[in-house]
Amino acid sequence: MSRPVRLLFVEDNGDDYLLEVRALRRSGWEPDARQVTRLDDLRAALRECRYDCVVSDFSLCGFDAYAVIAEVRALAPGTPVIVVSGTVGEDTAVQLLKAGAIDFVTKDALPRLGRMLERALAERDATLAKATAEAAVRESESRFRTMADSAPVLIWLAREDDAFEYVNHAWLDFRGRTLADESGAGWREGLHPDDAAAWDEAFARARAAGGGFRHEIRLRDRFGDHRWMLVHGAPRRDARGYIGSAVDITEMKEMTAELRRSNAELEQFAYVASHDLQEPVRMVTMYLELLQRRSLDRFDAHERRYLAVVLEAAARIRSQIADLLAYASLGQERRPAVPTDAAAVLDESLAIFRDEIERLGAVVDRGPLPAVVVRPDDLRQLLQNLVGNALKYRGDSAPRIAIAAERAEDGACRFTVRDNGIGIDAQNHERIFDVFQRLHSRDAYPGTGIGLSVCKKIVESYGGRIWVESTLGSGSTFHFTLPAAADVAVR
């Protein structure tokens, strides 16, 4: 099948022109050909139409192939030129190629012209594609820099070796330096010396994994103060290296530290207050019980009812103080976390409920539990609260509780405690984890409303999270994550 091609022949010999066209047709081309003999006609033809290739004789009347190449480069850049000549010496051929010819052929080797044309067009297309891609990259880079220089956050581009290629205006304004100052390793002059090794490690780890990273560093500002910066980096798609941003989080870290101090003080206050309140409440309860034992027969029905109400209130206060003390004690200095056999801790927790499980006819299904890095008392409290709730908030049928665990994608261990109880309305899924939050009256379900908040505090103290999936009337499934212990047997 013939391949169409639009060609401009610069040839002052009509017979040679016909021979060249015939040679191309025999090679499978179908030329849409035009012949010109003068330089002015060449210029006019190039202005009128875009040609796939120019085929020029070397020596013409009043000009030569060098002049043709110059005109083509000026008026139709990117159009390949093939030179045809009776005889072309090696030196002349080299000079033609240097001048811009794509190839040359002698007139006694015209059968090669078809292959030369194919090669010339392929090279032209490759050059055009490369130029188009480079232009697109330049345009994209220009748009990126325009947007980056307008952004309020600090933006940077780095090579694979951590050398900066570009930073935006916000970065330069923050540092009080020029792009030349910050390029290469220059930006590291503002990096706090104590943060350099950790930054290098984070960058190298991300590069080895081929992924992004998130890291905090201290960077010196234009006034000479080191500010805390949260730096995000992501691999660049079009080139090797990274693109990233940096946000000043100094105030946020100061506020977080102040909040931690305030929370610690509040927890200490709650711990001390609840601890100190235990004794006077215990004394009040003791004397009320003593009064009940010794003088109850002298009270009338109203007085006995009043005394019962006061005793019940005192018992509730003692229970709330005990729960509050347990909640506050989670913020105190305690023993370090250790690899803990979750299956053994579950055995201990279920033993506490053995009588209640038998009384209710409850069924507890359990799967293998991975070991986790926690304080055993914390895990025991966590499981007791969730199992206790499953037994307490049961439906009409006998309770069924399923406890399982699996490794999550992030390497942590995700536990699941599922029951067939009364369920929880979706609007309360977050609220139930707040302190002293109750969804039912004390007459219906006794308790202080602290249990799940204790669970949340325990889980979050290990960097995990706890949540519930539930529909009212259809049971509940509590999930929580804890750090997994490596190389510890699972049973």
mmCIF file of N, CA and C in Angstrom, residues 168-253:
data_model
loop_
_atom_site.group_PDB
_atom_site.id
_atom_site.type_symbol
_atom_site.label_atom_id
_atom_site.label_comp_id
_atom_site.label_asym_id
_atom_site.label_seq_id
_atom_site.Cartn_x
_atom_site.Cartn_y
_atom_site.Cartn_z
ATOM 1 N N ASN A 168 9.767 28.552 46.546
ATOM 2 C CA ASN A 168 8.872 29.631 46.114
ATOM 3 C C ASN A 168 9.130 30.922 46.892
ATOM 4 N N HIS A 169 8.366 31.953 46.534
ATOM 5 C CA HIS A 169 8.560 33.259 47.155
ATOM 6 C C HIS A 169 8.307 33.220 48.655
ATOM 7 N N ALA A 170 7.321 32.405 49.077
ATOM 8 C CA ALA A 170 7.025 32.322 50.509
ATOM 9 C C ALA A 170 8.223 31.779 51.276
ATOM 10 N N TRP A 171 8.910 30.795 50.684
ATOM 11 C CA TRP A 171 10.109 30.241 51.337
ATOM 12 C C TRP A 171 11.196 31.314 51.432
ATOM 13 N N LEU A 172 11.439 32.001 50.312
ATOM 14 C CA LEU A 172 12.488 33.018 50.308
ATOM 15 C C LEU A 172 12.163 34.139 51.283
ATOM 16 N N ASP A 173 10.886 34.509 51.380
ATOM 17 C CA ASP A 173 10.479 35.553 52.325
ATOM 18 C C ASP A 173 10.675 35.078 53.759
ATOM 19 N N PHE A 174 10.353 33.819 54.022
ATOM 20 C CA PHE A 174 10.536 33.261 55.366
ATOM 21 C C PHE A 174 12.011 33.235 55.752
ATOM 22 N N ARG A 175 12.859 32.849 54.786
ATOM 23 C CA ARG A 175 14.281 32.713 55.093
ATOM 24 C C ARG A 175 15.038 34.036 54.964
ATOM 25 N N GLY A 176 14.482 34.981 54.196
ATOM 26 C CA GLY A 176 15.192 36.243 53.998
ATOM 27 C C GLY A 176 16.419 36.076 53.125
ATOM 28 N N ARG A 177 16.363 35.144 52.163
ATOM 29 C CA ARG A 177 17.503 34.870 51.293
ATOM 30 C C ARG A 177 17.037 34.777 49.843
ATOM 31 N N THR A 178 18.001 34.617 48.932
ATOM 32 C CA THR A 178 17.691 34.530 47.509
ATOM 33 C C THR A 178 17.606 33.063 47.085
ATOM 34 N N LEU A 179 17.086 32.852 45.863
ATOM 35 C CA LEU A 179 17.004 31.490 45.333
ATOM 36 C C LEU A 179 18.395 30.894 45.184
ATOM 37 N N ALA A 180 19.355 31.708 44.795
ATOM 38 C CA ALA A 180 20.730 31.215 44.666
ATOM 39 C C ALA A 180 21.271 30.768 46.024
ATOM 40 N N ASP A 181 20.918 31.513 47.082
ATOM 41 C CA ASP A 181 21.370 31.146 48.430
ATOM 42 C C ASP A 181 20.820 29.799 48.865
ATOM 43 N N GLU A 182 19.551 29.533 48.529
ATOM 44 C CA GLU A 182 18.874 28.336 49.018
ATOM 45 C C GLU A 182 19.069 27.122 48.116
ATOM 46 N N SER A 183 19.517 27.333 46.880
ATOM 47 C CA SER A 183 19.667 26.218 45.936
ATOM 48 C C SER A 183 20.766 25.267 46.382
ATOM 49 N N GLY A 184 20.685 24.033 45.833
ATOM 50 C CA GLY A 184 21.667 23.018 46.220
ATOM 51 C C GLY A 184 21.533 22.679 47.694
ATOM 52 N N ALA A 185 22.659 22.695 48.387
ATOM 53 C CA ALA A 185 22.661 22.428 49.828
ATOM 54 C C ALA A 185 22.563 23.718 50.640
ATOM 55 N N GLY A 186 22.361 24.845 49.955
ATOM 56 C CA GLY A 186 22.345 26.120 50.671
ATOM 57 C C GLY A 186 21.255 26.216 51.721
ATOM 58 N N TRP A 187 20.095 25.612 51.459
ATOM 59 C CA TRP A 187 18.982 25.694 52.413
ATOM 60 C C TRP A 187 19.325 25.052 53.747
ATOM 61 N N ARG A 188 20.256 24.079 53.720
ATOM 62 C CA ARG A 188 20.609 23.357 54.950
ATOM 63 C C ARG A 188 21.337 24.250 55.959
ATOM 64 N N GLU A 189 21.798 25.412 55.504
ATOM 65 C CA GLU A 189 22.428 26.341 56.452
ATOM 66 C C GLU A 189 21.434 26.793 57.517
ATOM 67 N N GLY A 190 20.121 26.752 57.176
ATOM 68 C CA GLY A 190 19.109 27.150 58.151
ATOM 69 C C GLY A 190 18.539 25.995 58.943
ATOM 70 N N LEU A 191 18.932 24.754 58.603
ATOM 71 C CA LEU A 191 18.428 23.574 59.305
ATOM 72 C C LEU A 191 19.106 23.455 60.661
ATOM 73 N N HIS A 192 18.303 23.247 61.709
ATOM 74 C CA HIS A 192 18.871 23.121 63.051
ATOM 75 C C HIS A 192 19.831 21.929 63.083
ATOM 76 N N PRO A 193 21.023 22.099 63.629
ATOM 77 C CA PRO A 193 22.008 21.002 63.630
ATOM 78 C C PRO A 193 21.481 19.716 64.255
ATOM 79 N N ASP A 194 20.639 19.846 65.274
ATOM 80 C CA ASP A 194 20.120 18.644 65.944
ATOM 81 C C ASP A 194 19.105 17.884 65.099
ATOM 82 N N ASP A 195 18.601 18.516 64.028
ATOM 83 C CA ASP A 195 17.588 17.879 63.192
ATOM 84 C C ASP A 195 18.145 17.321 61.892
ATOM 85 N N ALA A 196 19.423 17.589 61.601
ATOM 86 C CA ALA A 196 19.992 17.226 60.299
ATOM 87 C C ALA A 196 20.005 15.708 60.082
ATOM 88 N N ALA A 197 20.466 14.957 61.086
ATOM 89 C CA ALA A 197 20.575 13.500 60.923
ATOM 90 C C ALA A 197 19.197 12.868 60.724
ATOM 91 N N ALA A 198 18.210 13.304 61.502
ATOM 92 C CA ALA A 198 16.855 12.742 61.379
ATOM 93 C C ALA A 198 16.249 13.088 60.024
ATOM 94 N N TRP A 199 16.518 14.300 59.520
ATOM 95 C CA TRP A 199 16.022 14.685 58.195
ATOM 96 C C TRP A 199 16.645 13.794 57.121
ATOM 97 N N ASP A 200 17.956 13.599 57.179
ATOM 98 C CA ASP A 200 18.630 12.757 56.192
ATOM 99 C C ASP A 200 18.075 11.343 56.207
ATOM 100 N N GLU A 201 17.807 10.834 57.397
ATOM 101 C CA GLU A 201 17.272 9.474 57.522
ATOM 102 C C GLU A 201 15.869 9.385 56.922
ATOM 103 N N ALA A 202 15.020 10.369 57.220
ATOM 104 C CA ALA A 202 13.649 10.369 56.694
ATOM 105 C C ALA A 202 13.657 10.487 55.172
ATOM 106 N N PHE A 203 14.519 11.341 54.630
ATOM 107 C CA PHE A 203 14.590 11.535 53.183
ATOM 108 C C PHE A 203 15.097 10.270 52.495
ATOM 109 N N ALA A 204 16.142 9.664 53.071
ATOM 110 C CA ALA A 204 16.713 8.449 52.479
ATOM 111 C C ALA A 204 15.724 7.289 52.546
ATOM 112 N N ARG A 205 14.994 7.192 53.654
ATOM 113 C CA ARG A 205 14.020 6.102 53.799
ATOM 114 C C ARG A 205 12.897 6.237 52.764
ATOM 115 N N ALA A 206 12.415 7.460 52.558
ATOM 116 C CA ALA A 206 11.360 7.699 51.570
ATOM 117 C C ALA A 206 11.873 7.411 50.163
ATOM 118 N N ARG A 207 13.098 7.828 49.881
ATOM 119 C CA ARG A 207 13.672 7.604 48.551
ATOM 120 C C ARG A 207 13.827 6.106 48.276
ATOM 121 N N ALA A 208 14.281 5.351 49.275
ATOM 122 C CA ALA A 208 14.456 3.908 49.098
ATOM 123 C C ALA A 208 13.118 3.208 48.879
ATOM 124 N N ALA A 209 12.081 3.703 49.553
ATOM 125 C CA ALA A 209 10.753 3.084 49.424
ATOM 126 C C ALA A 209 9.996 3.598 48.207
ATOM 127 N N GLY A 210 10.489 4.686 47.614
ATOM 128 C CA GLY A 210 9.798 5.262 46.464
ATOM 129 C C GLY A 210 8.492 5.940 46.836
ATOM 130 N N GLY A 211 8.357 6.361 48.087
ATOM 131 C CA GLY A 211 7.114 6.971 48.549
ATOM 132 C C GLY A 211 7.336 8.353 49.124
ATOM 133 N N GLY A 212 6.282 8.897 49.702
ATOM 134 C CA GLY A 212 6.354 10.219 50.304
ATOM 135 C C GLY A 212 6.793 10.150 51.748
ATOM 136 N N PHE A 213 6.902 11.315 52.381
ATOM 137 C CA PHE A 213 7.281 11.348 53.788
ATOM 138 C C PHE A 213 6.685 12.586 54.458
ATOM 139 N N ARG A 214 6.665 12.530 55.763
ATOM 140 C CA ARG A 214 6.167 13.622 56.610
ATOM 141 C C ARG A 214 7.124 13.736 57.774
ATOM 142 N N HIS A 215 7.687 14.931 57.985
ATOM 143 C CA HIS A 215 8.742 15.067 58.984
ATOM 144 C C HIS A 215 8.727 16.476 59.571
ATOM 145 N N GLU A 216 9.117 16.567 60.817
ATOM 146 C CA GLU A 216 9.203 17.864 61.479
ATOM 147 C C GLU A 216 10.669 18.257 61.647
ATOM 148 N N ILE A 217 10.976 19.523 61.294
ATOM 149 C CA ILE A 217 12.328 20.055 61.456
ATOM 150 C C ILE A 217 12.232 21.467 62.034
ATOM 151 N N ARG A 218 13.363 21.957 62.491
ATOM 152 C CA ARG A 218 13.451 23.364 62.880
ATOM 153 C C ARG A 218 14.268 24.093 61.823
ATOM 154 N N LEU A 219 13.709 25.188 61.308
ATOM 155 C CA LEU A 219 14.333 25.949 60.233
ATOM 156 C C LEU A 219 14.462 27.408 60.666
ATOM 157 N N ARG A 220 15.650 27.961 60.461
ATOM 158 C CA ARG A 220 15.910 29.341 60.886
ATOM 159 C C ARG A 220 15.196 30.325 59.967
ATOM 160 N N ASP A 221 14.493 31.309 60.555
ATOM 161 C CA ASP A 221 13.792 32.313 59.754
ATOM 162 C C ASP A 221 14.679 33.532 59.514
ATOM 163 N N ARG A 222 14.127 34.551 58.868
ATOM 164 C CA ARG A 222 14.893 35.735 58.496
ATOM 165 C C ARG A 222 15.390 36.525 59.704
ATOM 166 N N PHE A 223 14.779 36.283 60.871
ATOM 167 C CA PHE A 223 15.177 37.005 62.081
ATOM 168 C C PHE A 223 16.174 36.215 62.937
ATOM 169 N N GLY A 224 16.550 35.021 62.442
ATOM 170 C CA GLY A 224 17.528 34.219 63.160
ATOM 171 C C GLY A 224 16.933 33.239 64.153
ATOM 172 N N ASP A 225 15.596 33.155 64.226
ATOM 173 C CA ASP A 225 14.949 32.224 65.150
ATOM 174 C C ASP A 225 14.643 30.912 64.435
ATOM 175 N N HIS A 226 14.819 29.805 65.147
ATOM 176 C CA HIS A 226 14.456 28.508 64.586
ATOM 177 C C HIS A 226 12.973 28.244 64.843
ATOM 178 N N ARG A 227 12.249 27.981 63.754
ATOM 179 C CA ARG A 227 10.816 27.720 63.842
ATOM 180 C C ARG A 227 10.549 26.251 63.495
ATOM 181 N N TRP A 228 9.586 25.664 64.175
ATOM 182 C CA TRP A 228 9.200 24.288 63.870
ATOM 183 C C TRP A 228 8.398 24.261 62.570
ATOM 184 N N MET A 229 8.802 23.385 61.648
ATOM 185 C CA MET A 229 8.138 23.259 60.355
ATOM 186 C C MET A 229 7.695 21.811 60.147
ATOM 187 N N LEU A 230 6.451 21.655 59.676
ATOM 188 C CA LEU A 230 5.966 20.340 59.266
ATOM 189 C C LEU A 230 6.191 20.219 57.760
ATOM 190 N N VAL A 231 7.072 19.304 57.370
ATOM 191 C CA VAL A 231 7.476 19.169 55.969
ATOM 192 C C VAL A 231 6.845 17.909 55.380
ATOM 193 N N HIS A 232 6.181 18.074 54.240
ATOM 194 C CA HIS A 232 5.656 16.945 53.471
ATOM 195 C C HIS A 232 6.423 16.863 52.161
ATOM 196 N N GLY A 233 6.756 15.642 51.728
ATOM 197 C CA GLY A 233 7.426 15.450 50.451
ATOM 198 C C GLY A 233 6.788 14.312 49.676
ATOM 199 N N ALA A 234 6.757 14.431 48.356
ATOM 200 C CA ALA A 234 6.198 13.384 47.489
ATOM 201 C C ALA A 234 7.083 13.253 46.254
ATOM 202 N N PRO A 235 7.214 12.030 45.708
ATOM 203 C CA PRO A 235 8.059 11.845 44.517
ATOM 204 C C PRO A 235 7.530 12.648 43.328
ATOM 205 N N ARG A 236 8.438 13.234 42.574
ATOM 206 C CA ARG A 236 8.054 13.956 41.362
ATOM 207 C C ARG A 236 7.811 12.964 40.234
ATOM 208 N N ARG A 237 6.768 13.174 39.448
ATOM 209 C CA ARG A 237 6.418 12.241 38.381
ATOM 210 C C ARG A 237 7.280 12.417 37.139
ATOM 211 N N ASP A 238 7.636 13.663 36.835
ATOM 212 C CA ASP A 238 8.323 13.923 35.573
ATOM 213 C C ASP A 238 9.837 13.864 35.688
ATOM 214 N N ALA A 239 10.358 13.746 36.877
ATOM 215 C CA ALA A 239 11.810 13.727 37.056
ATOM 216 C C ALA A 239 12.138 13.076 38.384
ATOM 217 N N ARG A 240 13.339 12.646 38.523
ATOM 218 C CA ARG A 240 13.757 12.049 39.779
ATOM 219 C C ARG A 240 13.950 13.144 40.815
ATOM 220 N N GLY A 241 13.401 12.914 41.969
ATOM 221 C CA GLY A 241 13.488 13.911 43.022
ATOM 222 C C GLY A 241 12.179 14.029 43.764
ATOM 223 N N TYR A 242 12.036 15.108 44.519
ATOM 224 C CA TYR A 242 10.860 15.287 45.363
ATOM 225 C C TYR A 242 10.314 16.701 45.250
ATOM 226 N N ILE A 243 9.006 16.806 45.454
ATOM 227 C CA ILE A 243 8.328 18.092 45.571
ATOM 228 C C ILE A 243 7.668 18.106 46.943
ATOM 229 N N GLY A 244 7.689 19.247 47.597
ATOM 230 C CA GLY A 244 7.124 19.245 48.942
ATOM 231 C C GLY A 244 6.733 20.626 49.422
ATOM 232 N N SER A 245 6.207 20.641 50.641
ATOM 233 C CA SER A 245 5.776 21.883 51.275
ATOM 234 C C SER A 245 6.264 21.893 52.711
ATOM 235 N N ALA A 246 6.253 23.067 53.291
ATOM 236 C CA ALA A 246 6.628 23.223 54.695
ATOM 237 C C ALA A 246 5.692 24.248 55.333
ATOM 238 N N VAL A 247 5.155 23.905 56.480
ATOM 239 C CA VAL A 247 4.206 24.773 57.179
ATOM 240 C C VAL A 247 4.745 25.056 58.577
ATOM 241 N N ASP A 248 4.692 26.308 58.966
ATOM 242 C CA ASP A 248 5.152 26.706 60.297
ATOM 243 C C ASP A 248 4.151 26.214 61.349
ATOM 244 N N ILE A 249 4.604 25.317 62.218
ATOM 245 C CA ILE A 249 3.723 24.758 63.259
ATOM 246 C C ILE A 249 4.220 25.127 64.653
ATOM 247 N N THR A 250 5.051 26.172 64.738
ATOM 248 C CA THR A 250 5.621 26.547 66.035
ATOM 249 C C THR A 250 4.535 26.871 67.047
ATOM 250 N N GLU A 251 3.576 27.731 66.656
ATOM 251 C CA GLU A 251 2.502 28.090 67.582
ATOM 252 C C GLU A 251 1.668 26.877 67.960
ATOM 253 N N MET A 252 1.419 26.019 66.979
ATOM 254 C CA MET A 252 0.625 24.828 67.263
ATOM 255 C C MET A 252 1.329 23.919 68.265
ATOM 256 N N LYS A 253 2.661 23.761 68.114
ATOM 257 C CA LYS A 253 3.407 22.918 69.057
ATOM 258 C C LYS A 253 3.412 23.542 70.441
#
